[in-house]
CSV table of C-alpha atoms and ligand atoms in Angstrom, one decimal:
chain,number,residue,atom,x,y,z
A,284,MET,CA,0.0,0.0,0.0
A,285,ALA,CA,1.0,3.6,-0.5
A,286,ALA,CA,3.9,4.5,1.9
A,287,SER,CA,2.3,7.9,2.7
A,288,VAL,CA,-0.8,6.5,4.3
A,289,ARG,CA,-1.5,8.1,7.7
A,290,PRO,CA,-3.1,5.8,10.2
A,291,LEU,CA,-6.5,6.7,11.6
A,292,VAL,CA,-7.6,5.9,15.1
A,293,ALA,CA,-11.3,6.8,15.3
A,294,GLY,CA,-13.5,6.6,18.5
A,295,ASN,CA,-17.1,5.7,18.0
A,296,TRP,CA,-18.9,7.0,21.1
A,297,LYS,CA,-22.2,5.5,20.0
A,298,MET,CA,-25.2,6.7,22.1
A,299,ASN,CA,-22.9,7.8,24.9
A,300,GLY,CA,-21.9,11.3,26.1
A,301,LEU,CA,-23.4,14.4,27.5
A,302,ALA,CA,-22.0,17.9,27.7
A,303,ALA,CA,-20.2,16.8,30.8
A,304,ALA,CA,-17.9,14.6,28.6
A,305,MET,CA,-16.0,17.7,27.6
A,306,GLY,CA,-13.2,16.8,30.0
A,307,GLU,CA,-12.6,13.5,28.3
A,308,PHE,CA,-12.8,15.2,24.9
A,309,ASN,CA,-10.2,17.8,25.9
A,310,GLY,CA,-7.9,15.0,27.1
A,311,ILE,CA,-8.2,13.3,23.7
A,312,LYS,CA,-7.6,16.6,22.0
A,313,ALA,CA,-4.3,17.2,23.8
A,314,GLY,CA,-3.1,13.7,22.9
A,315,ALA,CA,-4.2,14.0,19.3
A,316,ASP,CA,-2.1,17.1,18.8
A,317,LYS,CA,1.0,15.3,20.3
A,318,LEU,CA,0.5,12.3,17.9
A,319,ALA,CA,-0.6,14.3,14.9
A,320,ASP,CA,2.7,13.6,12.9
A,321,LYS,CA,2.2,9.9,13.3
A,322,ALA,CA,-1.6,9.3,13.1
A,323,GLU,CA,-4.9,11.0,12.7
A,324,LEU,CA,-7.2,10.8,15.8
A,325,MET,CA,-10.9,11.3,15.4
A,326,VAL,CA,-13.9,11.3,17.7
A,327,CYS,CA,-17.3,10.4,16.4
A,328,PRO,CA,-19.6,11.7,19.2
A,329,PRO,CA,-23.4,11.7,19.3
A,330,ALA,CA,-24.7,14.3,16.9
A,331,THR,CA,-25.8,16.4,19.8
A,332,LEU,CA,-22.2,17.1,20.8
A,333,LEU,CA,-20.7,17.7,17.4
A,334,ALA,CA,-21.0,21.5,17.2
A,335,GLN,CA,-19.9,21.9,20.7
A,336,PHE,CA,-16.8,19.6,20.2
A,337,ASN,CA,-16.1,21.4,17.0
A,338,TRP,CA,-15.8,24.7,18.8
A,339,ALA,CA,-13.6,23.1,21.5
A,340,ALA,CA,-11.4,21.5,18.8
A,341,LYS,CA,-10.6,24.8,17.0
A,342,GLY,CA,-6.9,25.0,16.2
A,343,SER,CA,-6.4,21.3,17.1
A,344,LYS,CA,-5.5,18.4,14.8
A,345,LEU,CA,-8.2,16.2,16.3
A,346,THR,CA,-10.9,15.5,13.7
A,347,LEU,CA,-14.6,14.8,14.2
A,348,GLY,CA,-17.0,12.4,12.6
A,349,GLY,CA,-20.7,11.5,12.6
A,350,GLN,CA,-22.1,8.1,13.3
A,351,ASP,CA,-24.6,7.8,10.5
A,352,CYS,CA,-26.3,10.0,7.9
A,353,HIS,CA,-29.3,10.0,5.6
A,354,ALA,CA,-28.8,9.6,1.9
A,355,LYS,CA,-30.7,12.7,1.0
A,356,VAL,CA,-29.7,16.4,1.4
A,357,SER,CA,-32.9,17.5,3.2
A,358,GLY,CA,-36.6,16.7,3.4
A,359,ALA,CA,-39.4,15.1,5.5
A,360,HIS,CA,-37.3,12.6,7.4
A,361,THR,CA,-38.0,13.2,11.1
A,362,GLY,CA,-35.0,12.4,13.3
A,363,ASP,CA,-32.6,11.8,10.5
A,364,ILE,CA,-29.4,13.9,9.8
A,365,ALA,CA,-28.1,14.8,6.3
A,366,ALA,CA,-24.4,14.4,5.6
A,367,GLU,CA,-24.4,18.2,4.8
A,368,MET,CA,-25.6,18.9,8.4
A,369,LEU,CA,-22.8,16.9,9.9
A,370,LYS,CA,-20.3,18.8,7.7
A,371,ASP,CA,-21.9,22.0,8.8
A,372,ALA,CA,-21.5,21.0,12.5
A,373,GLY,CA,-17.8,20.4,12.0
A,374,ALA,CA,-17.5,16.7,10.9
A,375,SER,CA,-14.9,15.7,8.3
A,376,ALA,CA,-16.1,12.1,8.2
A,377,VAL,CA,-19.1,9.9,8.9
A,378,ILE,CA,-19.4,6.2,9.9
A,379,VAL,CA,-21.9,4.3,7.7
A,380,GLY,CA,-23.1,0.7,7.8
A,381,HIS,CA,-22.0,0.1,11.4
A,382,SER,CA,-23.3,-3.4,12.3
A,383,GLU,CA,-25.6,-1.8,15.0
A,384,ARG,CA,-27.3,0.2,12.2
A,385,ARG,CA,-27.4,-2.8,9.9
A,386,THR,CA,-29.0,-4.8,12.7
A,387,ASP,CA,-31.1,-2.3,14.7
A,388,HIS,CA,-32.3,-0.4,11.6
A,389,ARG,CA,-32.1,-3.3,9.0
A,390,GLU,CA,-29.9,-1.2,6.8
A,391,THR,CA,-29.0,-3.0,3.5
A,392,ASP,CA,-25.8,-2.8,1.5
A,393,ALA,CA,-27.6,-0.6,-1.0
A,394,GLU,CA,-28.7,1.8,1.7
A,395,VAL,CA,-25.2,2.0,3.1
A,396,LYS,CA,-23.9,2.7,-0.4
A,397,GLY,CA,-26.3,5.6,-0.7
A,398,LYS,CA,-25.2,7.0,2.6
A,399,ALA,CA,-21.5,6.7,1.6
A,400,ALA,CA,-22.3,8.5,-1.7
A,401,ALA,CA,-24.1,11.2,0.3
A,402,ALA,CA,-21.0,11.6,2.5
A,403,HIS,CA,-19.0,12.2,-0.6
A,404,ARG,CA,-21.6,14.6,-2.0
A,405,ALA,CA,-21.2,16.6,1.3
A,406,GLY,CA,-17.4,16.6,1.2
A,407,LEU,CA,-17.1,14.0,4.0
A,408,THR,CA,-14.9,10.9,4.2
A,409,ALA,CA,-17.1,7.8,4.5
A,410,ILE,CA,-16.0,5.2,7.0
A,411,VAL,CA,-17.8,2.1,5.7
A,412,CYS,CA,-18.1,-0.8,8.2
A,413,VAL,CA,-18.2,-4.5,7.1
A,414,GLY,CA,-17.9,-7.7,9.1
A,415,GLU,CA,-19.3,-11.2,9.6
A,416,GLN,CA,-21.6,-12.6,12.3
A,417,LYS,CA,-20.2,-15.4,14.5
A,418,SER,CA,-22.2,-18.1,12.7
A,419,GLN,CA,-20.9,-16.9,9.4
A,420,ARG,CA,-17.3,-17.1,10.6
A,421,GLU,CA,-17.9,-20.6,12.0
A,422,ALA,CA,-19.4,-21.6,8.7
A,423,GLY,CA,-16.2,-20.4,6.9
A,424,GLU,CA,-18.1,-17.7,5.1
A,425,THR,CA,-16.2,-14.6,6.4
A,426,LEU,CA,-14.5,-13.6,3.1
A,427,ALA,CA,-17.6,-14.2,1.1
A,428,VAL,CA,-19.7,-12.1,3.5
A,429,VAL,CA,-17.1,-9.3,3.7
A,430,GLY,CA,-16.6,-9.4,-0.1
A,431,GLY,CA,-20.4,-9.1,-0.7
A,432,GLN,CA,-20.6,-6.2,1.7
A,433,LEU,CA,-17.8,-4.4,0.0
A,434,ASP,CA,-19.3,-5.0,-3.5
A,435,GLY,CA,-22.7,-3.7,-2.3
A,436,SER,CA,-21.8,-0.9,0.1
A,437,LEU,CA,-18.9,1.0,-1.5
A,438,PRO,CA,-19.7,3.9,-3.8
A,439,ASP,CA,-18.0,4.4,-7.2
A,440,THR,CA,-17.1,7.9,-6.1
A,441,ALA,CA,-14.5,6.8,-3.6
A,442,THR,CA,-10.9,8.0,-3.5
A,443,ALA,CA,-8.0,7.3,-1.1
A,444,ALA,CA,-8.9,10.5,0.8
A,445,THR,CA,-12.6,9.9,0.9
A,446,LEU,CA,-13.1,6.2,1.8
A,447,VAL,CA,-12.0,4.3,4.8
A,448,VAL,CA,-13.1,0.7,5.3
A,449,ALA,CA,-13.6,-0.6,8.9
A,450,TYR,CA,-13.4,-4.4,9.3
A,451,GLU,CA,-15.5,-5.1,12.4
A,452,PRO,CA,-16.4,-8.8,13.1
A,453,VAL,CA,-19.9,-8.4,14.6
A,454,TRP,CA,-19.1,-11.0,17.3
A,455,ALA,CA,-16.0,-9.0,18.5
A,456,ILE,CA,-17.9,-5.7,19.0
A,457,GLY,CA,-18.3,-4.9,22.7
A,458,THR,CA,-17.6,-8.5,23.7
A,459,GLY,CA,-14.0,-8.5,24.7
A,460,LEU,CA,-13.4,-11.2,22.0
A,461,THR,CA,-11.1,-10.6,19.0
A,462,PRO,CA,-10.2,-12.8,16.0
A,463,THR,CA,-6.7,-14.2,16.0
A,464,PRO,CA,-4.0,-12.0,14.5
A,465,ALA,CA,-3.8,-14.4,11.6
A,466,ASP,CA,-7.6,-14.1,11.0
A,467,VAL,CA,-7.5,-10.3,11.1
A,468,ALA,CA,-4.5,-10.3,8.7
A,469,GLU,CA,-6.3,-12.6,6.3
A,470,VAL,CA,-9.4,-10.4,6.1
A,471,HIS,CA,-7.4,-7.2,5.8
A,472,ALA,CA,-5.3,-8.6,2.9
A,473,PHE,CA,-8.5,-9.7,1.2
A,474,ILE,CA,-10.0,-6.2,1.6
A,475,ARG,CA,-6.8,-4.5,0.3
A,476,LYS,CA,-7.0,-6.8,-2.8
A,477,LYS,CA,-10.6,-5.9,-3.4
A,478,LEU,CA,-9.9,-2.2,-3.1
A,479,ASP,CA,-6.9,-2.5,-5.4
A,480,GLU,CA,-9.0,-4.3,-8.0
A,481,ARG,CA,-11.9,-1.9,-7.9
A,482,TYR,CA,-10.1,1.5,-7.4
A,483,GLY,CA,-6.5,0.9,-8.7
A,484,ALA,CA,-4.0,3.3,-7.2
A,485,GLU,CA,-6.7,5.1,-5.2
A,486,GLY,CA,-7.7,1.8,-3.6
A,487,ASN,CA,-4.1,1.1,-2.7
A,488,GLY,CA,-4.1,4.3,-0.5
A,489,MET,CA,-7.4,3.7,1.3
A,490,ARG,CA,-7.1,3.1,5.0
A,491,ILE,CA,-8.5,-0.2,6.4
A,492,LEU,CA,-9.3,-0.1,10.1
A,493,TYR,CA,-9.8,-3.0,12.4
A,494,GLY,CA,-12.6,-2.6,15.0
A,495,GLY,CA,-13.9,-4.9,17.7
A,496,SER,CA,-12.8,-4.9,21.3
A,497,VAL,CA,-9.6,-3.0,20.6
A,498,LYS,CA,-8.1,-1.9,24.0
A,499,PRO,CA,-4.7,-0.8,25.2
A,500,SER,CA,-3.6,-4.4,26.0
A,501,ASN,CA,-4.2,-5.7,22.4
A,502,ALA,CA,-3.6,-2.6,20.3
A,503,LYS,CA,0.0,-3.2,19.6
A,504,GLU,CA,-0.5,-6.7,18.2
A,505,LEU,CA,-3.6,-5.8,16.2
A,506,LEU,CA,-2.5,-2.5,14.8
A,507,GLY,CA,0.9,-3.9,13.8
A,508,LEU,CA,-0.6,-6.4,11.4
A,509,PRO,CA,-0.1,-5.9,7.6
A,510,HIS,CA,-2.9,-3.8,6.0
A,511,VAL,CA,-4.2,-2.7,9.3
A,512,ASN,CA,-4.1,1.1,9.0
A,513,GLY,CA,-5.7,2.0,12.3
A,514,ALA,CA,-8.6,1.2,14.5
A,515,LEU,CA,-12.3,2.0,15.0
A,516,VAL,CA,-12.7,1.9,18.8
A,517,GLY,CA,-16.0,1.8,20.6
A,518,GLY,CA,-16.0,1.3,24.4
A,519,ALA,CA,-12.3,2.2,25.0
A,520,SER,CA,-12.7,5.5,23.2
A,521,LEU,CA,-14.9,6.9,25.9
A,522,LYS,CA,-11.9,7.3,28.3
A,523,ALA,CA,-9.2,9.6,27.1
A,524,THR,CA,-6.4,7.6,28.8
A,525,ASP,CA,-7.5,4.3,27.1
A,526,PHE,CA,-8.1,5.8,23.7
A,527,LEU,CA,-4.7,7.6,23.8
A,528,ALA,CA,-3.0,4.4,25.0
A,529,ILE,CA,-4.3,2.7,21.9
A,530,ALA,CA,-3.3,5.5,19.5
A,531,GLU,CA,0.2,5.7,21.1
A,532,VAL,CA,1.0,2.4,19.4
A,533,TYR,CA,1.9,4.8,16.5
A,534,ALA,CA,4.1,7.1,18.7
A,535,GLY,CA,7.3,5.3,17.8
A,536,ALA,CA,6.3,4.8,14.1
B,23,LIG,C1,-17.6,-0.4,17.4
B,23,LIG,O1,-18.7,-0.5,17.8
B,23,LIG,O2,-17.3,0.2,16.4
B,23,LIG,C2,-16.5,-1.0,18.2
B,23,LIG,C3,-15.4,-1.4,17.7
B,23,LIG,O3,-16.9,-1.3,19.6
B,23,LIG,P1,-15.9,-1.9,20.7
B,23,LIG,O4,-14.5,-1.3,20.5
B,23,LIG,O5,-16.6,-1.5,22.0
B,23,LIG,O6,-15.9,-3.4,20.5
Protein backbone atom coordinates (compact mmCIF):
# COMPACT_ATOMS: atom_id res chain seq x y z
CA MET A 1 0.00 0.00 0.00
CA ALA A 2 1.03 3.62 -0.48
CA ALA A 3 3.87 4.53 1.89
CA SER A 4 2.34 7.91 2.73
CA VAL A 5 -0.85 6.52 4.30
CA ARG A 6 -1.46 8.12 7.67
CA PRO A 7 -3.06 5.75 10.20
CA LEU A 8 -6.45 6.67 11.62
CA VAL A 9 -7.65 5.89 15.14
CA ALA A 10 -11.33 6.78 15.33
CA GLY A 11 -13.47 6.64 18.46
CA ASN A 12 -17.12 5.69 18.02
CA TRP A 13 -18.90 7.02 21.09
CA LYS A 14 -22.23 5.49 19.97
CA MET A 15 -25.17 6.68 22.11
CA ASN A 16 -22.89 7.81 24.95
CA GLY A 17 -21.88 11.28 26.06
CA LEU A 18 -23.43 14.41 27.51
CA ALA A 19 -22.01 17.92 27.68
CA ALA A 20 -20.19 16.79 30.83
CA ALA A 21 -17.95 14.62 28.62
CA MET A 22 -16.02 17.74 27.58
CA GLY A 23 -13.23 16.84 30.02
CA GLU A 24 -12.58 13.49 28.29
CA PHE A 25 -12.81 15.21 24.92
CA ASN A 26 -10.22 17.81 25.94
CA GLY A 27 -7.91 15.01 27.10
CA ILE A 28 -8.22 13.28 23.72
CA LYS A 29 -7.62 16.59 21.95
CA ALA A 30 -4.33 17.17 23.79
CA GLY A 31 -3.13 13.67 22.93
CA ALA A 32 -4.23 13.98 19.32
CA ASP A 33 -2.10 17.05 18.84
CA LYS A 34 0.97 15.30 20.26
CA LEU A 35 0.48 12.33 17.93
CA ALA A 36 -0.56 14.32 14.87
CA ASP A 37 2.66 13.65 12.93
CA LYS A 38 2.16 9.92 13.34
CA ALA A 39 -1.58 9.33 13.13
CA GLU A 40 -4.95 11.02 12.74
CA LEU A 41 -7.17 10.81 15.80
CA MET A 42 -10.91 11.25 15.36
CA VAL A 43 -13.87 11.31 17.74
CA CYS A 44 -17.34 10.40 16.44
CA PRO A 45 -19.61 11.68 19.22
CA PRO A 46 -23.41 11.66 19.29
CA ALA A 47 -24.66 14.31 16.85
CA THR A 48 -25.85 16.44 19.79
CA LEU A 49 -22.22 17.10 20.78
CA LEU A 50 -20.70 17.68 17.35
CA ALA A 51 -20.98 21.47 17.16
CA GLN A 52 -19.85 21.91 20.74
CA PHE A 53 -16.83 19.64 20.22
CA ASN A 54 -16.08 21.42 16.97
CA TRP A 55 -15.76 24.71 18.83
CA ALA A 56 -13.60 23.08 21.49
CA ALA A 57 -11.36 21.51 18.84
CA LYS A 58 -10.63 24.77 16.96
CA GLY A 59 -6.91 24.96 16.23
CA SER A 60 -6.38 21.29 17.14
CA LYS A 61 -5.48 18.39 14.83
CA LEU A 62 -8.25 16.20 16.30
CA THR A 63 -10.93 15.50 13.69
CA LEU A 64 -14.63 14.79 14.17
CA GLY A 65 -17.03 12.36 12.56
CA GLY A 66 -20.71 11.55 12.58
CA GLN A 67 -22.06 8.05 13.31
CA ASP A 68 -24.63 7.83 10.49
CA CYS A 69 -26.27 10.02 7.87
CA HIS A 70 -29.32 10.02 5.62
CA ALA A 71 -28.79 9.55 1.89
CA LYS A 72 -30.73 12.71 1.00
CA VAL A 73 -29.74 16.37 1.39
CA SER A 74 -32.93 17.45 3.17
CA GLY A 75 -36.62 16.69 3.40
CA ALA A 76 -39.37 15.09 5.47
CA HIS A 77 -37.27 12.56 7.39
CA THR A 78 -37.97 13.17 11.05
CA GLY A 79 -35.02 12.42 13.30
CA ASP A 80 -32.56 11.82 10.48
CA ILE A 81 -29.43 13.86 9.79
CA ALA A 82 -28.07 14.78 6.34
CA ALA A 83 -24.37 14.45 5.59
CA GLU A 84 -24.38 18.18 4.81
CA MET A 85 -25.62 18.86 8.36
CA LEU A 86 -22.77 16.85 9.86
CA LYS A 87 -20.31 18.78 7.71
CA ASP A 88 -21.93 22.04 8.79
CA ALA A 89 -21.53 21.03 12.45
CA GLY A 90 -17.82 20.35 12.01
CA ALA A 91 -17.48 16.72 10.93
CA SER A 92 -14.94 15.70 8.30
CA ALA A 93 -16.14 12.09 8.16
CA VAL A 94 -19.10 9.86 8.91
CA ILE A 95 -19.38 6.20 9.87
CA VAL A 96 -21.88 4.35 7.67
CA GLY A 97 -23.07 0.75 7.77
CA HIS A 98 -22.03 0.07 11.37
CA SER A 99 -23.31 -3.39 12.31
CA GLU A 100 -25.55 -1.83 14.97
CA ARG A 101 -27.26 0.18 12.19
CA ARG A 102 -27.37 -2.84 9.89
CA THR A 103 -29.02 -4.85 12.71
CA ASP A 104 -31.12 -2.30 14.66
CA HIS A 105 -32.35 -0.44 11.56
CA ARG A 106 -32.11 -3.29 9.04
CA GLU A 107 -29.87 -1.22 6.78
CA THR A 108 -29.02 -2.99 3.53
CA ASP A 109 -25.80 -2.78 1.54
CA ALA A 110 -27.62 -0.61 -1.02
CA GLU A 111 -28.70 1.85 1.69
CA VAL A 112 -25.19 1.96 3.10
CA LYS A 113 -23.86 2.69 -0.40
CA GLY A 114 -26.34 5.56 -0.72
CA LYS A 115 -25.20 6.98 2.60
CA ALA A 116 -21.52 6.69 1.62
CA ALA A 117 -22.28 8.49 -1.66
CA ALA A 118 -24.11 11.17 0.35
CA ALA A 119 -21.02 11.59 2.52
CA HIS A 120 -18.97 12.23 -0.62
CA ARG A 121 -21.57 14.65 -1.98
CA ALA A 122 -21.21 16.63 1.26
CA GLY A 123 -17.41 16.57 1.21
CA LEU A 124 -17.07 14.01 4.02
CA THR A 125 -14.94 10.88 4.21
CA ALA A 126 -17.10 7.77 4.46
CA ILE A 127 -16.00 5.17 7.01
CA VAL A 128 -17.81 2.09 5.73
CA CYS A 129 -18.14 -0.81 8.18
CA VAL A 130 -18.18 -4.45 7.13
CA GLY A 131 -17.91 -7.68 9.12
CA GLU A 132 -19.27 -11.15 9.61
CA GLN A 133 -21.57 -12.62 12.26
CA LYS A 134 -20.22 -15.39 14.50
CA SER A 135 -22.25 -18.07 12.71
CA GLN A 136 -20.85 -16.89 9.37
CA ARG A 137 -17.27 -17.14 10.64
CA GLU A 138 -17.93 -20.59 12.03
CA ALA A 139 -19.36 -21.65 8.67
CA GLY A 140 -16.21 -20.45 6.87
CA GLU A 141 -18.12 -17.67 5.11
CA THR A 142 -16.17 -14.65 6.38
CA LEU A 143 -14.48 -13.63 3.13
CA ALA A 144 -17.63 -14.23 1.08
CA VAL A 145 -19.69 -12.08 3.50
CA VAL A 146 -17.13 -9.28 3.67
CA GLY A 147 -16.62 -9.39 -0.11
CA GLY A 148 -20.36 -9.12 -0.69
CA GLN A 149 -20.64 -6.18 1.71
CA LEU A 150 -17.76 -4.39 -0.02
CA ASP A 151 -19.28 -4.97 -3.47
CA GLY A 152 -22.67 -3.74 -2.30
CA SER A 153 -21.77 -0.91 0.09
CA LEU A 154 -18.88 0.98 -1.49
CA PRO A 155 -19.73 3.85 -3.82
CA ASP A 156 -17.99 4.40 -7.15
CA THR A 157 -17.11 7.95 -6.09
CA ALA A 158 -14.48 6.78 -3.58
CA THR A 159 -10.87 8.00 -3.51
CA ALA A 160 -8.01 7.29 -1.11
CA ALA A 161 -8.90 10.45 0.80
CA THR A 162 -12.65 9.90 0.94
CA LEU A 163 -13.06 6.22 1.75
CA VAL A 164 -12.03 4.26 4.84
CA VAL A 165 -13.11 0.65 5.31
CA ALA A 166 -13.55 -0.63 8.87
CA TYR A 167 -13.44 -4.40 9.28
CA GLU A 168 -15.49 -5.13 12.38
CA PRO A 169 -16.40 -8.75 13.08
CA VAL A 170 -19.86 -8.37 14.64
CA TRP A 171 -19.13 -10.96 17.33
CA ALA A 172 -16.05 -8.98 18.46
CA ILE A 173 -17.89 -5.69 19.03
CA GLY A 174 -18.27 -4.90 22.71
CA THR A 175 -17.63 -8.52 23.75
CA GLY A 176 -13.96 -8.51 24.68
CA LEU A 177 -13.42 -11.19 22.00
CA THR A 178 -11.12 -10.64 19.03
CA PRO A 179 -10.20 -12.79 16.04
CA THR A 180 -6.69 -14.25 16.01
CA PRO A 181 -4.05 -11.95 14.50
CA ALA A 182 -3.81 -14.39 11.56
CA ASP A 183 -7.56 -14.10 10.97
CA VAL A 184 -7.45 -10.29 11.08
CA ALA A 185 -4.47 -10.26 8.69
CA GLU A 186 -6.27 -12.58 6.28
CA VAL A 187 -9.39 -10.39 6.09
CA HIS A 188 -7.39 -7.16 5.77
CA ALA A 189 -5.27 -8.60 2.93
CA PHE A 190 -8.50 -9.66 1.22
CA ILE A 191 -10.01 -6.16 1.62
CA ARG A 192 -6.82 -4.55 0.28
CA LYS A 193 -6.97 -6.80 -2.80
CA LYS A 194 -10.64 -5.92 -3.37
CA LEU A 195 -9.89 -2.18 -3.08
CA ASP A 196 -6.90 -2.48 -5.42
CA GLU A 197 -8.99 -4.34 -7.99
CA ARG A 198 -11.86 -1.89 -7.86
CA TYR A 199 -10.11 1.47 -7.42
CA GLY A 200 -6.54 0.88 -8.66
CA ALA A 201 -3.97 3.29 -7.21
CA GLU A 202 -6.66 5.10 -5.19
CA GLY A 203 -7.69 1.81 -3.60
CA ASN A 204 -4.11 1.13 -2.66
CA GLY A 205 -4.07 4.29 -0.54
CA MET A 206 -7.38 3.71 1.25
CA ARG A 207 -7.15 3.08 4.96
CA ILE A 208 -8.48 -0.20 6.36
CA LEU A 209 -9.28 -0.09 10.08
CA TYR A 210 -9.78 -3.00 12.44
CA GLY A 211 -12.62 -2.64 14.97
CA GLY A 212 -13.93 -4.93 17.69
CA SER A 213 -12.78 -4.90 21.33
CA VAL A 214 -9.58 -2.95 20.63
CA LYS A 215 -8.06 -1.92 23.95
CA PRO A 216 -4.65 -0.79 25.22
CA SER A 217 -3.61 -4.39 25.96
CA ASN A 218 -4.17 -5.73 22.41
CA ALA A 219 -3.63 -2.60 20.29
CA LYS A 220 0.05 -3.18 19.57
CA GLU A 221 -0.52 -6.66 18.21
CA LEU A 222 -3.62 -5.82 16.16
CA LEU A 223 -2.47 -2.49 14.75
CA GLY A 224 0.94 -3.90 13.84
CA LEU A 225 -0.56 -6.39 11.37
CA PRO A 226 -0.12 -5.91 7.60
CA HIS A 227 -2.86 -3.81 5.95
CA VAL A 228 -4.20 -2.65 9.34
CA ASN A 229 -4.07 1.13 8.99
CA GLY A 230 -5.69 2.04 12.29
CA ALA A 231 -8.63 1.20 14.49
CA LEU A 232 -12.29 1.96 14.99
CA VAL A 233 -12.69 1.92 18.76
CA GLY A 234 -15.98 1.77 20.65
CA GLY A 235 -15.98 1.32 24.43
CA ALA A 236 -12.32 2.18 24.96
CA SER A 237 -12.71 5.52 23.17
CA LEU A 238 -14.90 6.94 25.94
CA LYS A 239 -11.93 7.31 28.28
CA ALA A 240 -9.17 9.62 27.07
CA THR A 241 -6.44 7.59 28.79
CA ASP A 242 -7.53 4.31 27.14
CA PHE A 243 -8.10 5.84 23.73
CA LEU A 244 -4.74 7.58 23.76
CA ALA A 245 -2.98 4.44 25.01
CA ILE A 246 -4.30 2.70 21.87
CA ALA A 247 -3.26 5.51 19.52
CA GLU A 248 0.18 5.70 21.15
CA VAL A 249 1.00 2.44 19.39
CA TYR A 250 1.94 4.79 16.54
CA ALA A 251 4.08 7.11 18.72
CA GLY A 252 7.28 5.33 17.79
CA ALA A 253 6.33 4.76 14.15
C1 LIG B 1 -17.58 -0.43 17.42
O1 LIG B 1 -18.73 -0.53 17.78
O2 LIG B 1 -17.30 0.17 16.37
C2 LIG B 1 -16.55 -1.05 18.24
C3 LIG B 1 -15.42 -1.36 17.69
O3 LIG B 1 -16.87 -1.28 19.56
P1 LIG B 1 -15.91 -1.90 20.70
O4 LIG B 1 -14.54 -1.30 20.54
O5 LIG B 1 -16.55 -1.51 21.99
O6 LIG B 1 -15.88 -3.38 20.48
